[in-house]
Amino acid sequence: MSPQPENLAAPPGISYQGEFTPDERALLLKVAHESILSALDHRELSLTPPSQHLAEPRGAFTTIYLRAHLRGCVGYVFPVVSLYRTVAETARTAAFEDSRFSPVTLPEASELEVSLSILSPLKTIKPEEIEIGVHGLVIAHAGRRGLLLPQVPVEHQWDRVTFIEQTCRKAGLPQDAWEKGATLQAFTAEVFGDRDLRKL
């Protein structure tokens, strides 16, 4: 699966503390920057995860900024490779293949700021358990699948039912598909970036 550009300046909804240690966050941010630099320098980069935790397949988005302005944002919505590789691949794709921007140049690379949004594993959820601003949703049925990130219903001031209905629409399904056999799953997002590390 190729990483896809997102039309969101900052995909994250809410930052959750606890799963990733400061050291793990630093490693992920470092590989994001190194992935961009290694492409510009035409050198190989080892993508062997440094720990079992970072070897877990996870969905993630990488957002890059240049002088506080969005410079690229690409993510894997679903877990396809290790989190470590996902961050490296989405960082490189955000830097060079987000069609909204020209490729990052070597002088720009040293000024980039990175923000990562790490998606939790998907879990089945009941409609009444969905929390606006906390959960992102995935709805699947009859070979179709749609996803909305946690901040989307907050931005649009949707209630729970509207959020579910709009996720159905994103999947190309009838709005009431969630009441007629569609699978409903949820995830959360842990968000951190270069600025957060500087505060430690």
PDB file of C-alpha atoms in Angstrom:
ATOM      1  CA  MET A   1       0.000   0.000   0.000  1.00  0.00           C
ATOM      2  CA  SER A   2       1.394   3.405  -0.942  1.00  0.00           C
ATOM      3  CA  PRO A   3       1.194   6.230   1.567  1.00  0.00           C
ATOM      4  CA  GLN A   4      -1.462   8.745   0.668  1.00  0.00           C
ATOM      5  CA  PRO A   5      -1.360  12.528   1.029  1.00  0.00           C
ATOM      6  CA  GLU A   6      -3.922  13.928   3.404  1.00  0.00           C
ATOM      7  CA  ASN A   7      -5.614  17.297   3.101  1.00  0.00           C
ATOM      8  CA  LEU A   8      -5.092  17.970   6.778  1.00  0.00           C
ATOM      9  CA  ALA A   9      -2.425  20.331   7.998  1.00  0.00           C
ATOM     10  CA  ALA A  10      -2.126  18.387  11.226  1.00  0.00           C
ATOM     11  CA  PRO A  11      -3.844  14.995  11.173  1.00  0.00           C
ATOM     12  CA  PRO A  12      -3.700  14.485  14.922  1.00  0.00           C
ATOM     13  CA  GLY A  13      -6.733  14.908  17.064  1.00  0.00           C
ATOM     14  CA  ILE A  14      -5.554  14.512  20.625  1.00  0.00           C
ATOM     15  CA  SER A  15      -2.194  13.581  22.120  1.00  0.00           C
ATOM     16  CA  TYR A  16      -2.149  10.641  24.500  1.00  0.00           C
ATOM     17  CA  GLN A  17       0.687  10.150  26.961  1.00  0.00           C
ATOM     18  CA  GLY A  18       2.020   6.807  27.967  1.00  0.00           C
ATOM     19  CA  GLU A  19       2.529   4.397  25.096  1.00  0.00           C
ATOM     20  CA  PHE A  20       5.714   5.854  23.634  1.00  0.00           C
ATOM     21  CA  THR A  21       8.576   6.859  25.903  1.00  0.00           C
ATOM     22  CA  PRO A  22      10.601  10.029  25.279  1.00  0.00           C
ATOM     23  CA  ASP A  23      13.410   7.834  23.925  1.00  0.00           C
ATOM     24  CA  GLU A  24      11.058   6.070  21.494  1.00  0.00           C
ATOM     25  CA  ARG A  25       9.631   9.377  20.357  1.00  0.00           C
ATOM     26  CA  ALA A  26      13.152  10.685  19.771  1.00  0.00           C
ATOM     27  CA  LEU A  27      14.061   7.581  17.744  1.00  0.00           C
ATOM     28  CA  LEU A  28      10.976   7.925  15.543  1.00  0.00           C
ATOM     29  CA  LEU A  29      11.539  11.629  14.928  1.00  0.00           C
ATOM     30  CA  LYS A  30      15.201  10.945  14.183  1.00  0.00           C
ATOM     31  CA  VAL A  31      14.403   8.293  11.573  1.00  0.00           C
ATOM     32  CA  ALA A  32      11.898  10.668   9.973  1.00  0.00           C
ATOM     33  CA  HIS A  33      14.580  13.333   9.544  1.00  0.00           C
ATOM     34  CA  GLU A  34      17.221  10.786   8.530  1.00  0.00           C
ATOM     35  CA  SER A  35      14.924   9.321   5.900  1.00  0.00           C
ATOM     36  CA  ILE A  36      14.587  12.724   4.245  1.00  0.00           C
ATOM     37  CA  LEU A  37      18.311  13.525   4.489  1.00  0.00           C
ATOM     38  CA  SER A  38      19.401  10.115   3.207  1.00  0.00           C
ATOM     39  CA  ALA A  39      17.256  10.564   0.119  1.00  0.00           C
ATOM     40  CA  LEU A  40      18.879  13.926  -0.577  1.00  0.00           C
ATOM     41  CA  ASP A  41      22.356  12.493   0.055  1.00  0.00           C
ATOM     42  CA  HIS A  42      21.628   9.356  -2.011  1.00  0.00           C
ATOM     43  CA  ARG A  43      22.676   7.029   0.797  1.00  0.00           C
ATOM     44  CA  GLU A  44      21.165   3.903   2.270  1.00  0.00           C
ATOM     45  CA  LEU A  45      19.315   4.047   5.590  1.00  0.00           C
ATOM     46  CA  SER A  46      18.834   1.045   7.844  1.00  0.00           C
ATOM     47  CA  LEU A  47      15.170   0.566   8.651  1.00  0.00           C
ATOM     48  CA  THR A  48      15.642  -2.279  11.107  1.00  0.00           C
ATOM     49  CA  PRO A  49      13.489  -1.362  14.123  1.00  0.00           C
ATOM     50  CA  PRO A  50      15.589  -0.731  17.247  1.00  0.00           C
ATOM     51  CA  SER A  51      13.016  -2.369  19.549  1.00  0.00           C
ATOM     52  CA  GLN A  52      10.140  -4.836  19.473  1.00  0.00           C
ATOM     53  CA  HIS A  53       7.675  -2.062  20.238  1.00  0.00           C
ATOM     54  CA  LEU A  54       8.743  -0.026  17.205  1.00  0.00           C
ATOM     55  CA  ALA A  55       8.638  -3.195  15.094  1.00  0.00           C
ATOM     56  CA  GLU A  56       4.868  -3.522  15.537  1.00  0.00           C
ATOM     57  CA  PRO A  57       2.830  -2.782  12.406  1.00  0.00           C
ATOM     58  CA  ARG A  58       1.013   0.521  12.966  1.00  0.00           C
ATOM     59  CA  GLY A  59      -0.679   3.176  10.945  1.00  0.00           C
ATOM     60  CA  ALA A  60       0.892   6.625  11.167  1.00  0.00           C
ATOM     61  CA  PHE A  61       0.975  10.068   9.576  1.00  0.00           C
ATOM     62  CA  THR A  62       4.044  12.254   9.171  1.00  0.00           C
ATOM     63  CA  THR A  63       3.537  15.991   8.842  1.00  0.00           C
ATOM     64  CA  ILE A  64       6.460  18.250   7.981  1.00  0.00           C
ATOM     65  CA  TYR A  65       6.647  21.994   8.443  1.00  0.00           C
ATOM     66  CA  LEU A  66       9.060  24.618   7.150  1.00  0.00           C
ATOM     67  CA  ARG A  67       9.183  27.831   9.170  1.00  0.00           C
ATOM     68  CA  ALA A  68       5.821  26.958  10.761  1.00  0.00           C
ATOM     69  CA  HIS A  69       4.114  26.379   7.384  1.00  0.00           C
ATOM     70  CA  LEU A  70       2.862  23.010   6.198  1.00  0.00           C
ATOM     71  CA  ARG A  71       5.363  21.446   3.792  1.00  0.00           C
ATOM     72  CA  GLY A  72       3.914  17.951   3.408  1.00  0.00           C
ATOM     73  CA  CYS A  73       1.685  15.370   5.074  1.00  0.00           C
ATOM     74  CA  VAL A  74       1.418  11.688   4.169  1.00  0.00           C
ATOM     75  CA  GLY A  75       0.322   8.630   6.090  1.00  0.00           C
ATOM     76  CA  TYR A  76      -0.488   4.974   6.177  1.00  0.00           C
ATOM     77  CA  VAL A  77      -4.000   4.723   7.537  1.00  0.00           C
ATOM     78  CA  PHE A  78      -3.781   0.989   8.134  1.00  0.00           C
ATOM     79  CA  PRO A  79      -0.858  -0.991   9.595  1.00  0.00           C
ATOM     80  CA  VAL A  80       1.163  -2.491   6.744  1.00  0.00           C
ATOM     81  CA  VAL A  81       4.787  -2.492   7.944  1.00  0.00           C
ATOM     82  CA  SER A  82       6.646  -1.799  11.199  1.00  0.00           C
ATOM     83  CA  LEU A  83       6.000   1.569  12.808  1.00  0.00           C
ATOM     84  CA  TYR A  84       9.693   2.426  12.400  1.00  0.00           C
ATOM     85  CA  ARG A  85       9.553   1.796   8.640  1.00  0.00           C
ATOM     86  CA  THR A  86       6.161   3.488   8.353  1.00  0.00           C
ATOM     87  CA  VAL A  87       7.555   6.706   9.833  1.00  0.00           C
ATOM     88  CA  ALA A  88      10.599   6.601   7.563  1.00  0.00           C
ATOM     89  CA  GLU A  89       8.549   5.931   4.427  1.00  0.00           C
ATOM     90  CA  THR A  90       5.835   8.492   5.149  1.00  0.00           C
ATOM     91  CA  ALA A  91       8.424  11.157   6.051  1.00  0.00           C
ATOM     92  CA  ARG A  92      10.248  10.620   2.770  1.00  0.00           C
ATOM     93  CA  THR A  93       6.999  10.602   0.800  1.00  0.00           C
ATOM     94  CA  ALA A  94       5.748  13.740   2.563  1.00  0.00           C
ATOM     95  CA  ALA A  95       9.010  15.497   1.699  1.00  0.00           C
ATOM     96  CA  PHE A  96       9.204  14.525  -1.951  1.00  0.00           C
ATOM     97  CA  GLU A  97       5.879  13.214  -3.227  1.00  0.00           C
ATOM     98  CA  ASP A  98       3.076  15.255  -1.674  1.00  0.00           C
ATOM     99  CA  SER A  99       1.620  16.671  -4.891  1.00  0.00           C
ATOM    100  CA  ARG A 100       0.597  19.901  -3.174  1.00  0.00           C
ATOM    101  CA  PHE A 101       4.243  20.945  -2.740  1.00  0.00           C
ATOM    102  CA  SER A 102       7.521  20.954  -4.615  1.00  0.00           C
ATOM    103  CA  PRO A 103      10.102  18.434  -3.330  1.00  0.00           C
ATOM    104  CA  VAL A 104      12.082  19.454  -0.256  1.00  0.00           C
ATOM    105  CA  THR A 105      15.568  20.736  -1.059  1.00  0.00           C
ATOM    106  CA  LEU A 106      18.788  20.099   0.847  1.00  0.00           C
ATOM    107  CA  PRO A 107      18.943  23.642   2.306  1.00  0.00           C
ATOM    108  CA  GLU A 108      15.341  23.256   3.517  1.00  0.00           C
ATOM    109  CA  ALA A 109      15.926  19.844   5.102  1.00  0.00           C
ATOM    110  CA  SER A 110      17.887  21.201   8.056  1.00  0.00           C
ATOM    111  CA  GLU A 111      15.024  23.572   8.907  1.00  0.00           C
ATOM    112  CA  LEU A 112      12.184  21.053   8.769  1.00  0.00           C
ATOM    113  CA  GLU A 113      10.062  20.299  11.800  1.00  0.00           C
ATOM    114  CA  VAL A 114       8.341  16.926  12.023  1.00  0.00           C
ATOM    115  CA  SER A 115       5.100  15.973  13.736  1.00  0.00           C
ATOM    116  CA  LEU A 116       4.042  12.325  14.003  1.00  0.00           C
ATOM    117  CA  SER A 117       0.573  10.910  14.567  1.00  0.00           C
ATOM    118  CA  ILE A 118       0.709   7.255  15.585  1.00  0.00           C
ATOM    119  CA  LEU A 119      -2.568   5.399  15.234  1.00  0.00           C
ATOM    120  CA  SER A 120      -3.520   2.780  17.783  1.00  0.00           C
ATOM    121  CA  PRO A 121      -4.509  -0.690  16.625  1.00  0.00           C
ATOM    122  CA  LEU A 122      -8.094  -0.900  15.414  1.00  0.00           C
ATOM    123  CA  LYS A 123     -10.655  -2.381  17.782  1.00  0.00           C
ATOM    124  CA  THR A 124     -14.310  -3.196  17.341  1.00  0.00           C
ATOM    125  CA  ILE A 125     -16.509  -0.646  19.082  1.00  0.00           C
ATOM    126  CA  LYS A 126     -20.205  -0.221  19.819  1.00  0.00           C
ATOM    127  CA  PRO A 127     -21.802   3.004  18.557  1.00  0.00           C
ATOM    128  CA  GLU A 128     -22.623   4.155  22.090  1.00  0.00           C
ATOM    129  CA  GLU A 129     -18.959   3.773  23.128  1.00  0.00           C
ATOM    130  CA  ILE A 130     -17.622   6.259  20.577  1.00  0.00           C
ATOM    131  CA  GLU A 131     -16.177   9.415  22.137  1.00  0.00           C
ATOM    132  CA  ILE A 132     -16.048  12.533  19.982  1.00  0.00           C
ATOM    133  CA  GLY A 133     -12.533  13.975  19.857  1.00  0.00           C
ATOM    134  CA  VAL A 134     -11.016  10.732  21.118  1.00  0.00           C
ATOM    135  CA  HIS A 135     -11.865   8.061  18.574  1.00  0.00           C
ATOM    136  CA  GLY A 136     -11.272   7.894  14.859  1.00  0.00           C
ATOM    137  CA  LEU A 137     -13.561   5.498  12.991  1.00  0.00           C
ATOM    138  CA  VAL A 138     -13.266   2.853  10.314  1.00  0.00           C
ATOM    139  CA  ILE A 139     -16.395   1.400   8.730  1.00  0.00           C
ATOM    140  CA  ALA A 140     -16.263  -1.575   6.389  1.00  0.00           C
ATOM    141  CA  HIS A 141     -18.937  -3.436   4.463  1.00  0.00           C
ATOM    142  CA  ALA A 142     -19.277  -5.280   1.172  1.00  0.00           C
ATOM    143  CA  GLY A 143     -15.689  -4.616   0.126  1.00  0.00           C
ATOM    144  CA  ARG A 144     -15.813  -0.888   0.925  1.00  0.00           C
ATOM    145  CA  ARG A 145     -13.962   0.835   3.725  1.00  0.00           C
ATOM    146  CA  GLY A 146     -13.860   4.404   4.972  1.00  0.00           C
ATOM    147  CA  LEU A 147     -11.939   6.209   7.706  1.00  0.00           C
ATOM    148  CA  LEU A 148     -12.239   9.528   9.506  1.00  0.00           C
ATOM    149  CA  LEU A 149      -9.612  10.801  11.965  1.00  0.00           C
ATOM    150  CA  PRO A 150     -10.460  11.807  15.557  1.00  0.00           C
ATOM    151  CA  GLN A 151     -10.440  15.564  14.999  1.00  0.00           C
ATOM    152  CA  VAL A 152     -12.862  15.541  12.051  1.00  0.00           C
ATOM    153  CA  PRO A 153     -16.109  15.483  14.081  1.00  0.00           C
ATOM    154  CA  VAL A 154     -14.684  18.132  16.414  1.00  0.00           C
ATOM    155  CA  GLU A 155     -13.889  20.448  13.494  1.00  0.00           C
ATOM    156  CA  HIS A 156     -17.367  19.975  12.028  1.00  0.00           C
ATOM    157  CA  GLN A 157     -19.205  19.916  15.378  1.00  0.00           C
ATOM    158  CA  TRP A 158     -20.787  16.565  14.633  1.00  0.00           C
ATOM    159  CA  ASP A 159     -22.527  14.427  17.210  1.00  0.00           C
ATOM    160  CA  ARG A 160     -21.835  10.700  17.488  1.00  0.00           C
ATOM    161  CA  VAL A 161     -24.480   9.569  14.996  1.00  0.00           C
ATOM    162  CA  THR A 162     -23.465  12.160  12.407  1.00  0.00           C
ATOM    163  CA  PHE A 163     -19.841  11.067  12.789  1.00  0.00           C
ATOM    164  CA  ILE A 164     -20.797   7.452  12.096  1.00  0.00           C
ATOM    165  CA  GLU A 165     -22.994   8.434   9.151  1.00  0.00           C
ATOM    166  CA  GLN A 166     -20.254  10.567   7.621  1.00  0.00           C
ATOM    167  CA  THR A 167     -17.762   7.708   7.966  1.00  0.00           C
ATOM    168  CA  CYS A 168     -20.247   5.545   6.065  1.00  0.00           C
ATOM    169  CA  ARG A 169     -20.376   8.195   3.338  1.00  0.00           C
ATOM    170  CA  LYS A 170     -16.566   8.279   3.209  1.00  0.00           C
ATOM    171  CA  ALA A 171     -16.709   4.545   2.475  1.00  0.00           C
ATOM    172  CA  GLY A 172     -19.245   5.069  -0.298  1.00  0.00           C
ATOM    173  CA  LEU A 173     -21.905   3.309   1.768  1.00  0.00           C
ATOM    174  CA  PRO A 174     -25.446   4.371   2.664  1.00  0.00           C
ATOM    175  CA  GLN A 175     -25.511   6.512   5.800  1.00  0.00           C
ATOM    176  CA  ASP A 176     -27.372   3.817   7.716  1.00  0.00           C
ATOM    177  CA  ALA A 177     -24.953   1.005   6.787  1.00  0.00           C
ATOM    178  CA  TRP A 178     -23.704   0.935  10.382  1.00  0.00           C
ATOM    179  CA  GLU A 179     -27.175  -0.274  11.421  1.00  0.00           C
ATOM    180  CA  LYS A 180     -27.280  -2.906   8.664  1.00  0.00           C
ATOM    181  CA  GLY A 181     -24.271  -5.123   9.140  1.00  0.00           C
ATOM    182  CA  ALA A 182     -21.263  -2.857   8.557  1.00  0.00           C
ATOM    183  CA  THR A 183     -18.220  -3.423  10.777  1.00  0.00           C
ATOM    184  CA  LEU A 184     -17.420  -0.489  13.053  1.00  0.00           C
ATOM    185  CA  GLN A 185     -13.905  -0.105  14.448  1.00  0.00           C
ATOM    186  CA  ALA A 186     -12.188   2.697  16.351  1.00  0.00           C
ATOM    187  CA  PHE A 187      -8.675   3.961  16.981  1.00  0.00           C
ATOM    188  CA  THR A 188      -6.957   6.779  18.828  1.00  0.00           C
ATOM    189  CA  ALA A 189      -3.932   8.848  17.805  1.00  0.00           C
ATOM    190  CA  GLU A 190      -0.827   9.709  19.812  1.00  0.00           C
ATOM    191  CA  VAL A 191       0.721  12.911  18.544  1.00  0.00           C
ATOM    192  CA  PHE A 192       4.193  14.316  19.150  1.00  0.00           C
ATOM    193  CA  GLY A 193       6.841  16.274  17.315  1.00  0.00           C
ATOM    194  CA  ASP A 194      10.179  18.034  17.418  1.00  0.00           C
ATOM    195  CA  ARG A 195       8.749  20.875  19.481  1.00  0.00           C
ATOM    196  CA  ASP A 196       7.561  18.473  22.181  1.00  0.00           C
ATOM    197  CA  LEU A 197      11.045  16.989  22.569  1.00  0.00           C
ATOM    198  CA  ARG A 198      12.562  20.433  22.991  1.00  0.00           C
ATOM    199  CA  LYS A 199      10.280  21.019  25.977  1.00  0.00           C
ATOM    200  CA  LEU A 200      11.663  17.988  27.839  1.00  0.00           C
TER     201      LEU A 200
END
